[in-house]
Amino acid sequence: MGDIANVFPLGQVCVNTIRPPPPVATISGERPAIWCRLGHHVRVLLSKDEVGPVEVVAGDGASPFFLVCDHAGRLIPRALGALGLSEEHLDRHIAWDIGAAAVTRRLAEALGASAILQRYSRLVIDCNRPPDAADSIVRRSERTEVPGNADVSPPAAEQRAREIFWPYHDEIRARLDRCAIDGRPTILVAMHSFTPVFLDRPRAWHAGVLYNRDARFGRELLRALGGEGDLVVGDNEPYAAGDLTDYTIVHHGERRGLLHVEVEIRQDLISDAGGQGAWAARLARLLPVALASCEGSSARVRHEESEEAHEDPRRL
Ligand SMILES: [Zn+2]
């Protein structure tokens, strides 16, 4: 019992012996207690011959930028069939962020930055939603019913989180922990893409810059993209980031106090290699510009605060 208590703290009991969970502890202690409420055996979701959810692009160790791509892939675990969907549906934006993975890889290469990409379809589990959110596993996306998600039991949902959501976020967390331990400044950039038409409504933005409470880096990237002169850029458009709709920048950026941003690019602009290369090159040029502006703003604020403190003895 002592061993089990060590592995499953807080009185949780796990009798799923097929694939034991990885260690629970994290610096931020964010893993909810969904891990081992499974009171019965469940079959393995990802078989040994299936690729894992995490793709790692190693950086050169010098870049402060750290890229993630939550919706990079459109794989479906074999155990789930095709979730009852045709290949045509699985190739649409409902299943993945078209073009985002290629831009992320090219951008990582151009910056010398590390990137973590998630290979499985967001229809299996959305890696940018809190796993307890109602739309973590959608029954319907835009106008498409997802038959394989019509009746997902809590243990089955937990299994999807255990085998896909958490390994991806644990990898990000571990790497950001390492950056923090090494004292390396890190800017988290979450890469996404959006469909040009949603529910019959065209979207005019070429790109969007999303943030939640902390707009420090987003504001500067907005300014840099706006300065290009040929872009319509959404400020928290086509949708705003938030605690209920976004997991990645909230947990890995905001809660750590890291500079961060969520970048959305319209899918028709990055659906081929030419567009992907052009956007990667554009962002590789503008992200450092935004960072320099951000650091300049911080330095100005610090200088002004120190001047004020000097002038006002009550603050000393
Ligand atoms: Zn996305």
mmCIF file of C-alpha atoms and ligand atoms in Angstrom:
data_model
loop_
_atom_site.group_PDB
_atom_site.id
_atom_site.type_symbol
_atom_site.label_atom_id
_atom_site.label_comp_id
_atom_site.label_asym_id
_atom_site.label_seq_id
_atom_site.Cartn_x
_atom_site.Cartn_y
_atom_site.Cartn_z
ATOM 1 C CA MET A 1 0.000 0.000 0.000
ATOM 2 C CA GLY A 2 2.953 2.239 0.743
ATOM 3 C CA ASP A 3 4.109 2.074 -2.871
ATOM 4 C CA ILE A 4 0.660 2.809 -4.206
ATOM 5 C CA ALA A 5 0.308 5.754 -1.839
ATOM 6 C CA ASN A 6 3.531 7.169 -3.212
ATOM 7 C CA VAL A 7 2.456 6.870 -6.798
ATOM 8 C CA PHE A 8 -1.135 7.955 -6.278
ATOM 9 C CA PRO A 9 -1.200 10.620 -3.610
ATOM 10 C CA LEU A 10 -4.205 12.300 -2.034
ATOM 11 C CA GLY A 11 -5.960 9.009 -1.453
ATOM 12 C CA GLN A 12 -6.540 8.328 -5.120
ATOM 13 C CA VAL A 13 -6.697 4.695 -6.074
ATOM 14 C CA CYS A 14 -5.843 3.410 -9.496
ATOM 15 C CA VAL A 15 -6.610 -0.059 -10.625
ATOM 16 C CA ASN A 16 -5.946 0.598 -14.289
ATOM 17 C CA THR A 17 -2.790 -1.439 -14.602
ATOM 18 C CA ILE A 18 -2.563 -1.352 -18.368
ATOM 19 C CA ARG A 19 -0.649 1.888 -18.693
ATOM 20 C CA PRO A 20 0.274 3.537 -15.400
ATOM 21 C CA PRO A 21 0.347 7.308 -15.402
ATOM 22 C CA PRO A 22 3.588 9.255 -15.372
ATOM 23 C CA PRO A 23 4.651 11.057 -12.190
ATOM 24 C CA VAL A 24 2.026 13.438 -10.887
ATOM 25 C CA ALA A 25 4.228 16.153 -9.449
ATOM 26 C CA THR A 26 4.846 19.304 -11.445
ATOM 27 C CA ILE A 27 6.240 22.620 -10.391
ATOM 28 C CA SER A 28 2.941 24.309 -10.922
ATOM 29 C CA GLY A 29 0.964 21.405 -9.500
ATOM 30 C CA GLU A 30 -1.766 21.819 -12.068
ATOM 31 C CA ARG A 31 -2.736 18.263 -12.781
ATOM 32 C CA PRO A 32 -6.320 17.837 -11.657
ATOM 33 C CA ALA A 33 -7.351 14.765 -9.747
ATOM 34 C CA ILE A 34 -8.826 13.083 -12.785
ATOM 35 C CA TRP A 35 -5.959 10.701 -13.079
ATOM 36 C CA CYS A 36 -7.090 7.645 -11.404
ATOM 37 C CA ARG A 37 -10.749 7.853 -10.763
ATOM 38 C CA LEU A 38 -10.940 4.927 -13.171
ATOM 39 C CA GLY A 39 -12.463 2.162 -11.158
ATOM 40 C CA HIS A 40 -12.122 -0.483 -13.828
ATOM 41 C CA HIS A 41 -9.900 -1.613 -16.600
ATOM 42 C CA VAL A 42 -10.035 0.268 -19.871
ATOM 43 C CA ARG A 43 -8.325 -0.736 -23.048
ATOM 44 C CA VAL A 44 -5.265 1.085 -24.269
ATOM 45 C CA LEU A 45 -6.024 4.045 -26.488
ATOM 46 C CA LEU A 46 -2.683 4.316 -28.277
ATOM 47 C CA SER A 47 -1.138 0.989 -29.200
ATOM 48 C CA LYS A 48 2.595 0.471 -29.010
ATOM 49 C CA ASP A 49 2.983 0.753 -32.756
ATOM 50 C CA GLU A 50 1.200 4.113 -32.897
ATOM 51 C CA VAL A 51 3.141 7.331 -32.772
ATOM 52 C CA GLY A 52 3.030 9.325 -29.546
ATOM 53 C CA PRO A 53 1.267 12.686 -29.359
ATOM 54 C CA VAL A 54 4.374 14.823 -28.915
ATOM 55 C CA GLU A 55 6.659 15.988 -31.707
ATOM 56 C CA VAL A 56 9.765 17.822 -30.553
ATOM 57 C CA VAL A 57 11.789 20.159 -32.733
ATOM 58 C CA ALA A 58 15.051 20.826 -30.934
ATOM 59 C CA GLY A 59 16.303 24.375 -30.989
ATOM 60 C CA ASP A 60 19.878 25.574 -30.827
ATOM 61 C CA GLY A 61 19.519 26.545 -27.173
ATOM 62 C CA ALA A 62 20.146 30.212 -27.859
ATOM 63 C CA SER A 63 16.728 31.433 -28.961
ATOM 64 C CA PRO A 64 14.435 32.849 -26.257
ATOM 65 C CA PHE A 65 11.383 31.842 -28.298
ATOM 66 C CA PHE A 66 9.593 28.596 -27.431
ATOM 67 C CA LEU A 67 6.958 27.491 -29.937
ATOM 68 C CA VAL A 68 3.998 25.204 -29.361
ATOM 69 C CA CYS A 69 1.333 23.962 -31.748
ATOM 70 C CA ASP A 70 -1.684 22.420 -29.992
ATOM 71 C CA HIS A 71 -3.602 21.513 -33.138
ATOM 72 C CA ALA A 72 -0.727 20.470 -35.383
ATOM 73 C CA GLY A 73 -1.963 17.034 -36.378
ATOM 74 C CA ARG A 74 -5.060 15.173 -37.453
ATOM 75 C CA LEU A 75 -4.234 11.628 -36.402
ATOM 76 C CA ILE A 76 -6.932 9.518 -34.746
ATOM 77 C CA PRO A 77 -5.953 6.611 -32.479
ATOM 78 C CA ARG A 78 -6.766 3.337 -34.213
ATOM 79 C CA ALA A 79 -8.947 2.292 -31.279
ATOM 80 C CA LEU A 80 -11.318 5.158 -32.103
ATOM 81 C CA GLY A 81 -11.666 4.291 -35.768
ATOM 82 C CA ALA A 82 -12.217 7.544 -37.605
ATOM 83 C CA LEU A 83 -14.645 8.821 -34.939
ATOM 84 C CA GLY A 84 -17.312 7.990 -37.491
ATOM 85 C CA LEU A 85 -16.140 10.714 -39.873
ATOM 86 C CA SER A 86 -15.169 10.555 -43.535
ATOM 87 C CA GLU A 87 -11.673 11.374 -44.721
ATOM 88 C CA GLU A 88 -13.082 14.555 -46.209
ATOM 89 C CA HIS A 89 -14.222 15.778 -42.779
ATOM 90 C CA LEU A 90 -10.970 14.718 -41.143
ATOM 91 C CA ASP A 91 -9.077 16.914 -43.587
ATOM 92 C CA ARG A 92 -11.120 20.011 -42.690
ATOM 93 C CA HIS A 93 -10.318 22.675 -40.141
ATOM 94 C CA ILE A 94 -12.602 20.975 -37.623
ATOM 95 C CA ALA A 95 -9.962 18.257 -37.178
ATOM 96 C CA TRP A 96 -6.758 20.360 -37.100
ATOM 97 C CA ASP A 97 -5.144 23.728 -37.730
ATOM 98 C CA ILE A 98 -4.384 23.510 -41.436
ATOM 99 C CA GLY A 99 -0.886 24.783 -42.222
ATOM 100 C CA ALA A 100 0.027 25.594 -38.627
ATOM 101 C CA ALA A 101 2.438 22.697 -38.100
ATOM 102 C CA ALA A 102 4.472 23.513 -41.200
ATOM 103 C CA VAL A 103 4.704 27.191 -40.267
ATOM 104 C CA THR A 104 5.731 26.227 -36.729
ATOM 105 C CA ARG A 105 8.504 23.899 -37.932
ATOM 106 C CA ARG A 106 9.821 26.463 -40.415
ATOM 107 C CA LEU A 107 9.634 29.255 -37.865
ATOM 108 C CA ALA A 108 11.481 27.133 -35.306
ATOM 109 C CA GLU A 109 14.199 26.490 -37.857
ATOM 110 C CA ALA A 110 14.481 30.160 -38.805
ATOM 111 C CA LEU A 111 14.704 31.273 -35.172
ATOM 112 C CA GLY A 112 16.757 28.344 -33.901
ATOM 113 C CA ALA A 113 13.914 27.855 -31.427
ATOM 114 C CA SER A 114 12.488 24.716 -29.855
ATOM 115 C CA ALA A 115 8.980 23.681 -30.813
ATOM 116 C CA ILE A 116 6.541 21.171 -29.344
ATOM 117 C CA LEU A 117 3.736 19.996 -31.628
ATOM 118 C CA GLN A 118 0.745 17.779 -30.861
ATOM 119 C CA ARG A 119 0.009 15.159 -33.506
ATOM 120 C CA TYR A 120 -3.547 13.988 -32.726
ATOM 121 C CA SER A 121 -6.738 15.612 -33.930
ATOM 122 C CA ARG A 122 -8.475 18.131 -31.718
ATOM 123 C CA LEU A 123 -11.584 15.993 -32.275
ATOM 124 C CA VAL A 124 -9.986 13.303 -30.073
ATOM 125 C CA ILE A 125 -9.344 15.849 -27.324
ATOM 126 C CA ASP A 126 -8.680 19.554 -27.665
ATOM 127 C CA CYS A 127 -5.223 20.296 -26.303
ATOM 128 C CA ASN A 128 -6.053 23.980 -25.941
ATOM 129 C CA ARG A 129 -9.069 23.466 -23.673
ATOM 130 C CA PRO A 130 -9.023 22.652 -19.995
ATOM 131 C CA PRO A 131 -9.734 18.892 -19.931
ATOM 132 C CA ASP A 132 -12.743 19.467 -17.705
ATOM 133 C CA ALA A 133 -14.297 21.990 -20.126
ATOM 134 C CA ALA A 134 -17.546 20.969 -21.794
ATOM 135 C CA ASP A 135 -15.982 21.267 -25.257
ATOM 136 C CA SER A 136 -12.754 19.460 -24.467
ATOM 137 C CA ILE A 137 -14.203 16.591 -26.535
ATOM 138 C CA VAL A 138 -16.773 18.000 -28.948
ATOM 139 C CA ARG A 139 -19.878 16.167 -30.082
ATOM 140 C CA ARG A 140 -20.376 18.681 -32.864
ATOM 141 C CA SER A 141 -17.909 20.996 -34.572
ATOM 142 C CA GLU A 142 -19.262 23.840 -36.670
ATOM 143 C CA ARG A 143 -22.138 21.925 -38.337
ATOM 144 C CA THR A 144 -20.560 18.478 -38.284
ATOM 145 C CA GLU A 145 -21.676 15.857 -35.794
ATOM 146 C CA VAL A 146 -18.843 13.666 -34.504
ATOM 147 C CA PRO A 147 -20.418 10.231 -34.012
ATOM 148 C CA GLY A 148 -17.420 8.803 -32.127
ATOM 149 C CA ASN A 149 -17.825 11.537 -29.509
ATOM 150 C CA ALA A 150 -21.559 11.201 -29.053
ATOM 151 C CA ASP A 151 -21.333 9.224 -25.834
ATOM 152 C CA VAL A 152 -17.843 9.372 -24.341
ATOM 153 C CA SER A 153 -17.888 8.008 -20.793
ATOM 154 C CA PRO A 154 -15.918 9.830 -18.085
ATOM 155 C CA PRO A 155 -13.280 7.055 -17.935
ATOM 156 C CA ALA A 156 -12.896 7.165 -21.710
ATOM 157 C CA ALA A 157 -12.529 10.953 -21.610
ATOM 158 C CA GLU A 158 -9.942 10.619 -18.878
ATOM 159 C CA GLN A 159 -8.083 8.113 -20.979
ATOM 160 C CA ARG A 160 -7.888 10.523 -23.899
ATOM 161 C CA ALA A 161 -6.542 13.156 -21.518
ATOM 162 C CA ARG A 162 -4.064 10.714 -20.010
ATOM 163 C CA GLU A 163 -2.639 9.485 -23.296
ATOM 164 C CA ILE A 164 -2.742 12.672 -25.370
ATOM 165 C CA PHE A 165 -3.481 15.882 -23.464
ATOM 166 C CA TRP A 166 -1.222 15.385 -20.460
ATOM 167 C CA PRO A 167 1.857 13.948 -22.224
ATOM 168 C CA TYR A 168 1.815 16.994 -24.509
ATOM 169 C CA HIS A 169 1.421 19.522 -21.718
ATOM 170 C CA ASP A 170 3.814 17.660 -19.427
ATOM 171 C CA GLU A 171 6.457 17.918 -22.144
ATOM 172 C CA ILE A 172 5.901 21.675 -22.445
ATOM 173 C CA ARG A 173 5.886 22.065 -18.668
ATOM 174 C CA ALA A 174 9.087 20.075 -18.203
ATOM 175 C CA ARG A 175 10.926 22.070 -20.859
ATOM 176 C CA LEU A 176 9.757 25.399 -19.449
ATOM 177 C CA ASP A 177 10.783 24.205 -15.977
ATOM 178 C CA ARG A 178 14.234 23.512 -17.392
ATOM 179 C CA CYS A 179 14.426 26.982 -18.952
ATOM 180 C CA ALA A 180 13.449 28.482 -15.593
ATOM 181 C CA ILE A 181 16.018 26.416 -13.696
ATOM 182 C CA ASP A 182 18.681 27.478 -16.188
ATOM 183 C CA GLY A 183 17.601 31.099 -15.889
ATOM 184 C CA ARG A 184 16.932 31.383 -19.613
ATOM 185 C CA PRO A 185 14.480 34.096 -20.671
ATOM 186 C CA THR A 186 11.620 32.451 -22.544
ATOM 187 C CA ILE A 187 8.822 33.778 -24.713
ATOM 188 C CA LEU A 188 6.008 31.323 -25.337
ATOM 189 C CA VAL A 189 4.472 31.520 -28.818
ATOM 190 C CA ALA A 190 1.390 29.341 -29.411
ATOM 191 C CA MET A 191 0.823 28.827 -33.133
ATOM 192 C CA HIS A 192 -2.667 28.300 -34.577
ATOM 193 C CA SER A 193 -4.608 28.796 -37.788
ATOM 194 C CA PHE A 194 -8.268 29.676 -38.419
ATOM 195 C CA THR A 195 -10.700 28.872 -41.168
ATOM 196 C CA PRO A 196 -11.417 31.710 -43.657
ATOM 197 C CA VAL A 197 -15.174 31.093 -43.387
ATOM 198 C CA PHE A 198 -16.949 29.996 -40.217
ATOM 199 C CA LEU A 199 -20.682 29.270 -40.180
ATOM 200 C CA ASP A 200 -20.971 31.041 -43.557
ATOM 201 C CA ARG A 201 -19.315 34.192 -42.252
ATOM 202 C CA PRO A 202 -16.095 35.187 -44.059
ATOM 203 C CA ARG A 203 -13.224 36.375 -41.909
ATOM 204 C CA ALA A 204 -11.264 39.290 -43.279
ATOM 205 C CA TRP A 205 -8.287 39.140 -40.924
ATOM 206 C CA HIS A 206 -5.038 37.764 -42.300
ATOM 207 C CA ALA A 207 -3.893 36.968 -38.804
ATOM 208 C CA GLY A 208 -4.931 37.389 -35.207
ATOM 209 C CA VAL A 209 -2.993 38.129 -32.030
ATOM 210 C CA LEU A 210 -4.596 36.608 -28.943
ATOM 211 C CA TYR A 211 -3.906 37.150 -25.262
ATOM 212 C CA ASN A 212 -5.824 36.845 -22.015
ATOM 213 C CA ARG A 213 -4.847 39.038 -19.051
ATOM 214 C CA ASP A 214 -1.259 39.731 -20.033
ATOM 215 C CA ALA A 215 -0.983 41.705 -23.262
ATOM 216 C CA ARG A 216 2.670 42.749 -22.909
ATOM 217 C CA PHE A 217 4.044 40.745 -25.817
ATOM 218 C CA GLY A 218 0.793 40.560 -27.776
ATOM 219 C CA ARG A 219 0.535 44.338 -27.914
ATOM 220 C CA GLU A 220 4.027 44.663 -29.380
ATOM 221 C CA LEU A 221 3.444 41.887 -31.902
ATOM 222 C CA LEU A 222 0.214 43.576 -32.950
ATOM 223 C CA ARG A 223 2.160 46.766 -33.538
ATOM 224 C CA ALA A 224 4.834 44.967 -35.532
ATOM 225 C CA LEU A 225 2.316 43.124 -37.715
ATOM 226 C CA GLY A 226 0.314 46.334 -38.185
ATOM 227 C CA GLY A 227 3.473 48.073 -39.379
ATOM 228 C CA GLU A 228 3.743 45.668 -42.280
ATOM 229 C CA GLY A 229 1.119 47.692 -44.123
ATOM 230 C CA ASP A 230 -0.365 44.786 -46.072
ATOM 231 C CA LEU A 231 -2.191 42.964 -43.287
ATOM 232 C CA VAL A 232 -5.508 43.091 -41.500
ATOM 233 C CA VAL A 233 -4.630 41.877 -38.022
ATOM 234 C CA GLY A 234 -7.195 40.953 -35.386
ATOM 235 C CA ASP A 235 -6.682 42.133 -31.827
ATOM 236 C CA ASN A 236 -8.089 39.151 -29.921
ATOM 237 C CA GLU A 237 -9.917 38.298 -33.169
ATOM 238 C CA PRO A 238 -11.351 36.155 -34.697
ATOM 239 C CA TYR A 239 -11.879 35.194 -31.056
ATOM 240 C CA ALA A 240 -10.508 36.272 -27.728
ATOM 241 C CA ALA A 241 -8.374 34.091 -25.506
ATOM 242 C CA GLY A 242 -9.836 33.173 -22.129
ATOM 243 C CA ASP A 243 -9.586 30.812 -19.185
ATOM 244 C CA LEU A 244 -12.358 28.541 -20.467
ATOM 245 C CA THR A 245 -11.351 28.457 -24.118
ATOM 246 C CA ASP A 246 -7.564 28.382 -23.883
ATOM 247 C CA TYR A 247 -5.313 26.169 -21.829
ATOM 248 C CA THR A 248 -1.847 26.626 -23.281
ATOM 249 C CA ILE A 249 -1.042 30.313 -22.931
ATOM 250 C CA VAL A 250 -3.026 30.561 -19.708
ATOM 251 C CA HIS A 251 -1.203 27.742 -17.926
ATOM 252 C CA HIS A 252 2.239 27.848 -19.510
ATOM 253 C CA GLY A 253 2.516 31.590 -20.172
ATOM 254 C CA GLU A 254 0.298 33.669 -17.948
ATOM 255 C CA ARG A 255 0.582 31.613 -14.765
ATOM 256 C CA ARG A 256 4.351 31.434 -15.065
ATOM 257 C CA GLY A 257 4.635 35.149 -15.744
ATOM 258 C CA LEU A 258 6.323 34.471 -19.091
ATOM 259 C CA LEU A 259 5.930 36.777 -22.044
ATOM 260 C CA HIS A 260 3.596 34.950 -24.382
ATOM 261 C CA VAL A 261 1.210 35.254 -27.294
ATOM 262 C CA GLU A 262 -1.194 33.140 -29.295
ATOM 263 C CA VAL A 263 -0.822 33.675 -33.036
ATOM 264 C CA GLU A 264 -3.608 32.789 -35.467
ATOM 265 C CA ILE A 265 -3.019 32.759 -39.239
ATOM 266 C CA ARG A 266 -5.815 32.392 -41.795
ATOM 267 C CA GLN A 267 -5.613 28.942 -43.309
ATOM 268 C CA ASP A 268 -5.836 29.865 -46.978
ATOM 269 C CA LEU A 269 -2.623 31.895 -46.564
ATOM 270 C CA ILE A 270 -0.633 28.915 -45.304
ATOM 271 C CA SER A 271 -2.188 26.001 -47.166
ATOM 272 C CA ASP A 272 0.865 25.499 -49.382
ATOM 273 C CA ALA A 273 4.618 25.513 -48.921
ATOM 274 C CA GLY A 274 4.994 28.995 -50.405
ATOM 275 C CA GLY A 275 2.595 30.589 -47.941
ATOM 276 C CA GLN A 276 3.989 28.598 -45.034
ATOM 277 C CA GLY A 277 7.520 29.732 -45.832
ATOM 278 C CA ALA A 278 6.463 33.354 -46.284
ATOM 279 C CA TRP A 279 4.632 33.456 -42.941
ATOM 280 C CA ALA A 280 7.449 31.692 -41.130
ATOM 281 C CA ALA A 281 9.914 34.228 -42.551
ATOM 282 C CA ARG A 282 7.634 37.134 -41.642
ATOM 283 C CA LEU A 283 7.224 35.970 -38.058
ATOM 284 C CA ALA A 284 10.925 35.138 -37.747
ATOM 285 C CA ARG A 285 11.568 38.779 -38.618
ATOM 286 C CA LEU A 286 8.805 40.313 -36.471
ATOM 287 C CA LEU A 287 8.939 38.273 -33.259
ATOM 288 C CA PRO A 288 12.395 39.638 -32.351
ATOM 289 C CA VAL A 289 11.177 43.161 -33.224
ATOM 290 C CA ALA A 290 8.232 42.741 -30.857
ATOM 291 C CA LEU A 291 10.538 41.392 -28.158
ATOM 292 C CA ALA A 292 12.910 44.341 -28.499
ATOM 293 C CA SER A 293 9.946 46.748 -28.194
ATOM 294 C CA CYS A 294 8.683 44.850 -25.174
ATOM 295 C CA GLU A 295 12.053 45.010 -23.466
ATOM 296 C CA GLY A 296 12.277 48.723 -24.331
ATOM 297 C CA SER A 297 8.873 49.349 -22.748
ATOM 298 C CA SER A 298 9.839 47.445 -19.609
ATOM 299 C CA ALA A 299 13.088 49.380 -19.326
ATOM 300 C CA ARG A 300 11.191 52.678 -19.726
ATOM 301 C CA VAL A 301 8.703 51.710 -17.016
ATOM 302 C CA ARG A 302 11.531 50.722 -14.668
ATOM 303 C CA HIS A 303 13.351 53.987 -15.374
ATOM 304 C CA GLU A 304 10.230 56.078 -14.772
ATOM 305 C CA GLU A 305 9.477 54.215 -11.558
ATOM 306 C CA SER A 306 12.982 54.763 -10.315
ATOM 307 C CA GLU A 307 12.814 58.484 -11.201
ATOM 308 C CA GLU A 308 9.499 58.824 -9.382
ATOM 309 C CA ALA A 309 10.847 56.975 -6.401
ATOM 310 C CA HIS A 310 13.792 59.347 -6.381
ATOM 311 C CA GLU A 311 11.543 62.391 -6.441
ATOM 312 C CA ASP A 312 9.043 61.138 -3.875
ATOM 313 C CA PRO A 313 10.653 60.317 -0.526
ATOM 314 C CA ARG A 314 7.396 58.769 0.702
ATOM 315 C CA ARG A 315 8.094 55.821 -1.614
ATOM 316 C CA LEU A 316 11.549 55.205 -0.211
HETATM 317 ZN ZN ZN B 1 -5.749 25.989 -33.039
#
